[in-house]
Amino acid sequence: MPPTTPGLHHVTGIAGDPQRNAEFYVETLGLRFVKQTVNHDDKYTYHFYFGDGEGTPGTNITFFPWGDRGRPGEFGAGQTRVTTYFILPESLDYWLDRLESNEIDVAGPTERFGETVIEFDDPDGITLALVASADAPDGQPWEASSIPATHQLRGFHSVTLAVNEIDPTANVLTEGLGYGFEAEEDGRHRYRSAAGGPGSIVDLVKTEQPRGQMGTGTVHHVAYKAEDTAEQEQWRDHLASQNLRVTEIIDRKYFHSIYFREPGGVLFEIATMGPGFTVDQNHDELGTELALPEWLADERNEIESRLPSFDNPVDAD
Ligand code: ZN
């Protein structure tokens, strides 16, 4: 039996200004800044992780803030167009008020597959959505958030991927990752992982646009959960048998990862559940200081001097 994924692990986007990015996700959306590190493949660029109080897989949106050298991306096919979080139904009015008071334009509320959805963009143009659903998981609230625990984001509901043709990407979901077709509504094709539960939905929508261009304001990749590296080895064999080119297992410090590009153009990652964000910082210290993996520790002074200056919003109070 090939492995199947229970759903989304994290979503990684490209931001411009690191300060604006962190302030939006921490102060406006109330997420915890669970890790401040650097892009392992581009060590003079930050890598920020924002999640629930524990940085639980399935709640983390992460960014490479490219700063001044960032060029805006272009929307098109082969991209994650919307990243959707759960909120509780009683939190909808709270969020509408909060977004309005922050002068953020909101689309909706609209109904989709029987659930109420609102959409808005982050400061770089990455589209986020909130689904008000009684299925929202309890999650691990962040006590220091500016948002009361009840109303905090409850982790991922789904991602929406835009592709030129539905079938090739759908085949990877169903034959490669263990998803099944669930329903279609207004051109939105909904797939759900066999395991169900939070973050188990991927929606596919068809676009006539050419391939999008990576840059600020676009999502870089979407990651799915694997239990451990033994399971990742099974994934590598299984995905290779589907004619997908998969990377070696890469140590990302907080999890291990494999990557492949699905035929519709979206970069997929499969990441392990552990070891998690407390592997190099205490729970209470998560995100408060720049964390570097062992293999970059000797370069800390050089790295810090070349990173853009940044006032951690977590230190502000
Ligand atoms: Zn990733």
CSV table of C-alpha atoms and ligand atoms in Angstrom, one decimal:
chain,number,residue,atom,x,y,z
A,1,MET,CA,0.0,0.0,0.0
A,2,PRO,CA,1.4,3.4,-0.9
A,3,PRO,CA,1.4,6.0,1.9
A,4,THR,CA,-1.3,8.6,2.1
A,5,THR,CA,-1.1,12.0,3.7
A,6,PRO,CA,-3.6,13.3,6.3
A,7,GLY,CA,-3.3,16.8,4.7
A,8,LEU,CA,-1.5,20.1,4.7
A,9,HIS,CA,1.7,20.6,6.8
A,10,HIS,CA,2.7,24.2,5.9
A,11,VAL,CA,2.4,26.7,3.1
A,12,THR,CA,5.3,28.9,2.1
A,13,GLY,CA,5.1,32.2,0.4
A,14,ILE,CA,7.4,35.0,-0.8
A,15,ALA,CA,7.0,38.3,1.0
A,16,GLY,CA,8.6,41.7,0.4
A,17,ASP,CA,9.5,43.7,3.6
A,18,PRO,CA,10.1,41.3,6.5
A,19,GLN,CA,8.9,43.9,9.0
A,20,ARG,CA,5.5,44.3,7.3
A,21,ASN,CA,5.2,40.6,6.8
A,22,ALA,CA,5.8,39.7,10.5
A,23,GLU,CA,3.6,42.5,11.8
A,24,PHE,CA,0.7,41.4,9.6
A,25,TYR,CA,0.8,37.8,10.6
A,26,VAL,CA,1.6,38.4,14.3
A,27,GLU,CA,-0.3,41.6,15.1
A,28,THR,CA,-3.2,41.5,12.6
A,29,LEU,CA,-3.8,37.8,12.3
A,30,GLY,CA,-2.7,37.0,15.8
A,31,LEU,CA,-0.5,34.0,14.9
A,32,ARG,CA,2.5,33.1,16.9
A,33,PHE,CA,5.9,33.8,15.5
A,34,VAL,CA,7.1,30.3,16.0
A,35,LYS,CA,10.5,30.5,14.3
A,36,GLN,CA,12.8,33.2,12.9
A,37,THR,CA,15.5,31.5,10.9
A,38,VAL,CA,17.1,31.8,7.4
A,39,ASN,CA,16.3,30.1,4.1
A,40,HIS,CA,18.6,27.1,4.2
A,41,ASP,CA,19.0,27.5,0.4
A,42,ASP,CA,19.6,31.3,0.5
A,43,LYS,CA,21.1,32.0,3.9
A,44,TYR,CA,21.0,35.8,3.7
A,45,THR,CA,17.2,35.7,3.4
A,46,TYR,CA,15.0,35.3,6.4
A,47,HIS,CA,12.6,32.4,6.8
A,48,PHE,CA,9.7,33.2,9.1
A,49,TYR,CA,7.2,30.7,10.4
A,50,PHE,CA,3.8,31.8,11.9
A,51,GLY,CA,1.5,29.2,13.4
A,52,ASP,CA,-0.6,28.3,16.5
A,53,GLY,CA,0.7,28.4,20.0
A,54,GLU,CA,2.8,25.3,19.5
A,55,GLY,CA,3.7,25.7,15.8
A,56,THR,CA,1.6,22.5,15.1
A,57,PRO,CA,2.0,21.1,11.6
A,58,GLY,CA,-1.1,22.1,9.7
A,59,THR,CA,-1.2,25.6,11.2
A,60,ASN,CA,2.1,27.1,9.9
A,61,ILE,CA,2.3,29.7,7.1
A,62,THR,CA,6.0,30.5,6.4
A,63,PHE,CA,7.7,33.2,4.3
A,64,PHE,CA,10.9,34.1,2.6
A,65,PRO,CA,10.8,37.9,2.9
A,66,TRP,CA,12.9,39.0,-0.1
A,67,GLY,CA,13.0,42.6,1.1
A,68,ASP,CA,14.2,45.3,-1.3
A,69,ARG,CA,15.5,42.9,-3.9
A,70,GLY,CA,12.1,41.3,-4.2
A,71,ARG,CA,10.2,41.6,-7.4
A,72,PRO,CA,6.5,41.0,-7.5
A,73,GLY,CA,5.4,37.7,-8.9
A,74,GLU,CA,2.7,37.3,-11.5
A,75,PHE,CA,-0.4,35.2,-11.0
A,76,GLY,CA,-1.1,32.4,-13.4
A,77,ALA,CA,-1.4,28.7,-13.7
A,78,GLY,CA,0.7,26.4,-11.5
A,79,GLN,CA,0.2,28.4,-8.3
A,80,THR,CA,-1.5,28.2,-5.0
A,81,ARG,CA,-4.0,31.0,-5.2
A,82,VAL,CA,-5.7,30.9,-1.9
A,83,THR,CA,-4.7,29.6,1.5
A,84,THR,CA,-7.7,29.0,3.7
A,85,TYR,CA,-7.9,28.8,7.5
A,86,PHE,CA,-10.6,27.5,9.8
A,87,ILE,CA,-12.4,29.8,12.2
A,88,LEU,CA,-15.3,29.0,14.4
A,89,PRO,CA,-18.8,30.1,13.1
A,90,GLU,CA,-19.1,32.5,16.0
A,91,SER,CA,-15.8,34.2,15.0
A,92,LEU,CA,-17.0,35.4,11.6
A,93,ASP,CA,-18.3,38.8,12.9
A,94,TYR,CA,-15.2,39.3,15.0
A,95,TRP,CA,-13.0,38.8,11.9
A,96,LEU,CA,-15.1,41.0,9.7
A,97,ASP,CA,-14.8,43.8,12.3
A,98,ARG,CA,-11.1,43.2,12.8
A,99,LEU,CA,-10.3,43.2,9.1
A,100,GLU,CA,-12.4,46.3,8.5
A,101,SER,CA,-10.8,48.2,11.4
A,102,ASN,CA,-7.4,47.3,9.8
A,103,GLU,CA,-8.6,48.7,6.5
A,104,ILE,CA,-8.3,45.4,4.7
A,105,ASP,CA,-10.7,44.8,1.8
A,106,VAL,CA,-12.8,41.7,2.3
A,107,ALA,CA,-14.6,39.6,-0.4
A,108,GLY,CA,-17.7,37.9,0.9
A,109,PRO,CA,-19.1,36.4,3.1
A,110,THR,CA,-20.1,33.9,0.4
A,111,GLU,CA,-21.3,30.3,0.6
A,112,ARG,CA,-19.1,27.5,-0.7
A,113,PHE,CA,-19.9,23.8,-0.3
A,114,GLY,CA,-22.3,24.8,2.4
A,115,GLU,CA,-19.7,26.8,4.4
A,116,THR,CA,-19.3,30.5,4.8
A,117,VAL,CA,-16.1,32.0,3.4
A,118,ILE,CA,-14.4,35.4,3.4
A,119,GLU,CA,-11.3,36.3,1.4
A,120,PHE,CA,-8.7,39.1,1.7
A,121,ASP,CA,-5.1,39.7,0.7
A,122,ASP,CA,-2.0,40.0,2.9
A,123,PRO,CA,0.2,43.2,2.4
A,124,ASP,CA,2.1,41.5,-0.4
A,125,GLY,CA,-1.0,40.3,-2.2
A,126,ILE,CA,-1.1,36.7,-1.1
A,127,THR,CA,-4.8,35.7,-0.8
A,128,LEU,CA,-6.0,34.2,2.4
A,129,ALA,CA,-9.5,33.0,3.3
A,130,LEU,CA,-11.3,32.1,6.4
A,131,VAL,CA,-13.9,29.4,6.5
A,132,ALA,CA,-16.4,29.6,9.4
A,133,SER,CA,-17.1,26.0,10.2
A,134,ALA,CA,-18.2,24.0,13.2
A,135,ASP,CA,-15.6,21.5,12.0
A,136,ALA,CA,-12.8,23.9,13.0
A,137,PRO,CA,-10.4,22.0,15.3
A,138,ASP,CA,-9.6,23.1,18.8
A,139,GLY,CA,-6.0,23.9,18.0
A,140,GLN,CA,-3.4,25.1,20.4
A,141,PRO,CA,-4.1,28.8,21.1
A,142,TRP,CA,-1.3,31.3,21.6
A,143,GLU,CA,-1.9,32.9,25.0
A,144,ALA,CA,0.0,36.1,24.2
A,145,SER,CA,-1.9,36.7,21.0
A,146,SER,CA,-3.8,40.0,20.6
A,147,ILE,CA,-6.8,37.8,19.6
A,148,PRO,CA,-8.9,35.9,22.2
A,149,ALA,CA,-8.3,32.1,22.0
A,150,THR,CA,-11.9,31.5,20.8
A,151,HIS,CA,-11.4,33.7,17.8
A,152,GLN,CA,-7.9,32.7,16.8
A,153,LEU,CA,-7.2,31.0,13.5
A,154,ARG,CA,-7.6,27.2,13.9
A,155,GLY,CA,-5.2,25.9,11.3
A,156,PHE,CA,-5.6,25.2,7.6
A,157,HIS,CA,-8.8,24.3,6.0
A,158,SER,CA,-7.5,24.0,2.5
A,159,VAL,CA,-5.5,25.4,-0.4
A,160,THR,CA,-6.9,26.4,-3.8
A,161,LEU,CA,-4.6,25.6,-6.7
A,162,ALA,CA,-5.0,27.2,-10.1
A,163,VAL,CA,-4.0,25.0,-13.1
A,164,ASN,CA,-4.6,24.9,-16.8
A,165,GLU,CA,-6.0,21.4,-16.8
A,166,ILE,CA,-7.6,19.7,-13.8
A,167,ASP,CA,-6.8,16.1,-14.6
A,168,PRO,CA,-3.0,15.9,-14.4
A,169,THR,CA,-3.0,17.6,-11.0
A,170,ALA,CA,-6.0,15.7,-9.8
A,171,ASN,CA,-4.2,12.4,-10.7
A,172,VAL,CA,-1.3,13.3,-8.5
A,173,LEU,CA,-3.6,14.0,-5.7
A,174,THR,CA,-5.6,10.8,-6.1
A,175,GLU,CA,-2.9,8.4,-7.3
A,176,GLY,CA,0.1,9.9,-5.6
A,177,LEU,CA,-1.0,11.4,-2.3
A,178,GLY,CA,-4.2,9.5,-1.3
A,179,TYR,CA,-6.8,12.1,-2.0
A,180,GLY,CA,-10.3,11.4,-3.3
A,181,PHE,CA,-12.6,13.5,-5.4
A,182,GLU,CA,-15.4,14.9,-3.2
A,183,ALA,CA,-17.5,17.4,-5.1
A,184,GLU,CA,-17.6,20.2,-7.8
A,185,GLU,CA,-19.2,23.5,-7.4
A,186,ASP,CA,-18.9,26.6,-9.6
A,187,GLY,CA,-15.8,25.2,-11.4
A,188,ARG,CA,-14.1,24.3,-8.1
A,189,HIS,CA,-13.1,20.7,-7.9
A,190,ARG,CA,-12.7,19.6,-4.3
A,191,TYR,CA,-10.4,16.7,-3.2
A,192,ARG,CA,-10.1,15.4,0.3
A,193,SER,CA,-7.4,13.2,1.8
A,194,ALA,CA,-8.6,9.7,2.8
A,195,ALA,CA,-7.7,10.5,6.4
A,196,GLY,CA,-10.1,13.5,6.6
A,197,GLY,CA,-9.7,16.0,9.4
A,198,PRO,CA,-8.3,19.5,9.4
A,199,GLY,CA,-6.3,20.7,6.4
A,200,SER,CA,-7.4,17.7,4.4
A,201,ILE,CA,-8.9,19.6,1.4
A,202,VAL,CA,-7.3,20.7,-1.9
A,203,ASP,CA,-9.5,22.6,-4.3
A,204,LEU,CA,-8.5,22.8,-8.0
A,205,VAL,CA,-9.7,25.6,-10.2
A,206,LYS,CA,-9.0,25.9,-13.9
A,207,THR,CA,-7.4,29.0,-15.3
A,208,GLU,CA,-6.7,30.0,-18.9
A,209,GLN,CA,-3.7,32.1,-17.8
A,210,PRO,CA,-0.2,31.1,-18.7
A,211,ARG,CA,2.1,29.8,-15.9
A,212,GLY,CA,2.5,32.3,-13.1
A,213,GLN,CA,5.9,33.8,-12.2
A,214,MET,CA,7.3,33.3,-8.8
A,215,GLY,CA,8.0,36.5,-6.8
A,216,THR,CA,6.7,38.5,-3.9
A,217,GLY,CA,3.1,38.1,-3.2
A,218,THR,CA,3.0,34.5,-4.5
A,219,VAL,CA,3.1,31.1,-2.8
A,220,HIS,CA,6.3,29.2,-3.3
A,221,HIS,CA,5.2,25.7,-2.3
A,222,VAL,CA,2.6,23.8,-0.4
A,223,ALA,CA,3.7,21.0,2.0
A,224,TYR,CA,1.8,17.8,3.0
A,225,LYS,CA,2.3,15.8,6.1
A,226,ALA,CA,4.4,12.6,6.4
A,227,GLU,CA,4.8,10.7,9.6
A,228,ASP,CA,8.5,10.2,9.4
A,229,THR,CA,11.5,9.7,7.1
A,230,ALA,CA,10.7,6.0,6.7
A,231,GLU,CA,7.4,7.0,5.2
A,232,GLN,CA,9.1,9.6,3.1
A,233,GLU,CA,11.3,6.8,1.6
A,234,GLN,CA,8.0,5.0,0.7
A,235,TRP,CA,6.7,8.3,-0.9
A,236,ARG,CA,9.9,8.6,-3.0
A,237,ASP,CA,9.4,5.1,-4.5
A,238,HIS,CA,5.7,5.6,-4.9
A,239,LEU,CA,6.0,9.0,-6.6
A,240,ALA,CA,8.8,7.9,-8.8
A,241,SER,CA,6.6,5.1,-10.0
A,242,GLN,CA,4.1,7.8,-11.0
A,243,ASN,CA,6.9,9.4,-13.2
A,244,LEU,CA,7.4,12.3,-10.8
A,245,ARG,CA,10.9,13.5,-10.1
A,246,VAL,CA,11.3,13.7,-6.3
A,247,THR,CA,14.3,15.1,-4.4
A,248,GLU,CA,16.4,13.3,-1.8
A,249,ILE,CA,15.2,13.7,1.8
A,250,ILE,CA,16.5,17.1,3.0
A,251,ASP,CA,17.1,18.0,6.6
A,252,ARG,CA,15.1,21.2,7.3
A,253,LYS,CA,16.0,21.2,11.0
A,254,TYR,CA,12.4,21.3,12.2
A,255,PHE,CA,11.3,18.5,9.8
A,256,HIS,CA,12.6,16.5,6.9
A,257,SER,CA,11.4,17.2,3.4
A,258,ILE,CA,11.1,15.9,-0.1
A,259,TYR,CA,10.0,18.0,-3.0
A,260,PHE,CA,8.5,17.5,-6.4
A,261,ARG,CA,6.7,19.6,-9.0
A,262,GLU,CA,3.3,18.3,-10.0
A,263,PRO,CA,2.5,18.4,-13.7
A,264,GLY,CA,0.2,21.5,-13.3
A,265,GLY,CA,3.3,23.4,-12.1
A,266,VAL,CA,2.7,23.6,-8.3
A,267,LEU,CA,5.8,22.8,-6.2
A,268,PHE,CA,4.8,20.2,-3.6
A,269,GLU,CA,6.7,19.2,-0.5
A,270,ILE,CA,6.1,16.3,1.9
A,271,ALA,CA,7.4,17.1,5.4
A,272,THR,CA,7.7,15.0,8.5
A,273,MET,CA,5.7,15.8,11.7
A,274,GLY,CA,8.9,16.1,13.8
A,275,PRO,CA,11.1,17.0,15.4
A,276,GLY,CA,9.3,20.4,15.5
A,277,PHE,CA,10.2,23.9,16.6
A,278,THR,CA,11.3,23.2,20.1
A,279,VAL,CA,14.3,21.3,18.9
A,280,ASP,CA,16.5,24.4,19.2
A,281,GLN,CA,14.4,26.8,21.4
A,282,ASN,CA,12.3,26.4,24.5
A,283,HIS,CA,8.6,26.7,24.1
A,284,ASP,CA,8.5,30.1,25.7
A,285,GLU,CA,11.4,31.4,23.5
A,286,LEU,CA,10.0,30.3,20.1
A,287,GLY,CA,10.5,33.0,17.5
A,288,THR,CA,12.2,35.5,19.8
A,289,GLU,CA,15.7,35.3,18.4
A,290,LEU,CA,17.3,34.3,15.1
A,291,ALA,CA,17.7,30.5,15.1
A,292,LEU,CA,20.4,29.0,12.8
A,293,PRO,CA,21.0,25.3,12.1
A,294,GLU,CA,24.3,23.8,13.3
A,295,TRP,CA,25.8,24.0,9.8
A,296,LEU,CA,25.4,27.8,9.7
A,297,ALA,CA,26.3,28.5,13.3
A,298,ASP,CA,29.8,29.5,12.5
A,299,GLU,CA,28.5,32.1,10.1
A,300,ARG,CA,26.2,33.8,12.5
A,301,ASN,CA,28.0,37.1,12.6
A,302,GLU,CA,28.2,37.4,8.8
A,303,ILE,CA,24.6,36.3,8.3
A,304,GLU,CA,23.2,38.7,10.9
A,305,SER,CA,25.2,41.6,9.4
A,306,ARG,CA,23.7,40.9,6.0
A,307,LEU,CA,20.1,40.3,6.9
A,308,PRO,CA,17.9,43.4,6.8
A,309,SER,CA,17.3,45.1,10.1
A,310,PHE,CA,14.1,43.8,11.8
A,311,ASP,CA,12.2,44.7,15.0
A,312,ASN,CA,10.6,41.5,16.2
A,313,PRO,CA,6.9,42.3,16.9
A,314,VAL,CA,7.1,39.7,19.7
A,315,ASP,CA,9.5,41.9,21.6
A,316,ALA,CA,7.4,45.0,21.3
A,317,ASP,CA,5.5,44.5,24.6
B,1,ZN,ZN,8.4,24.0,2.9
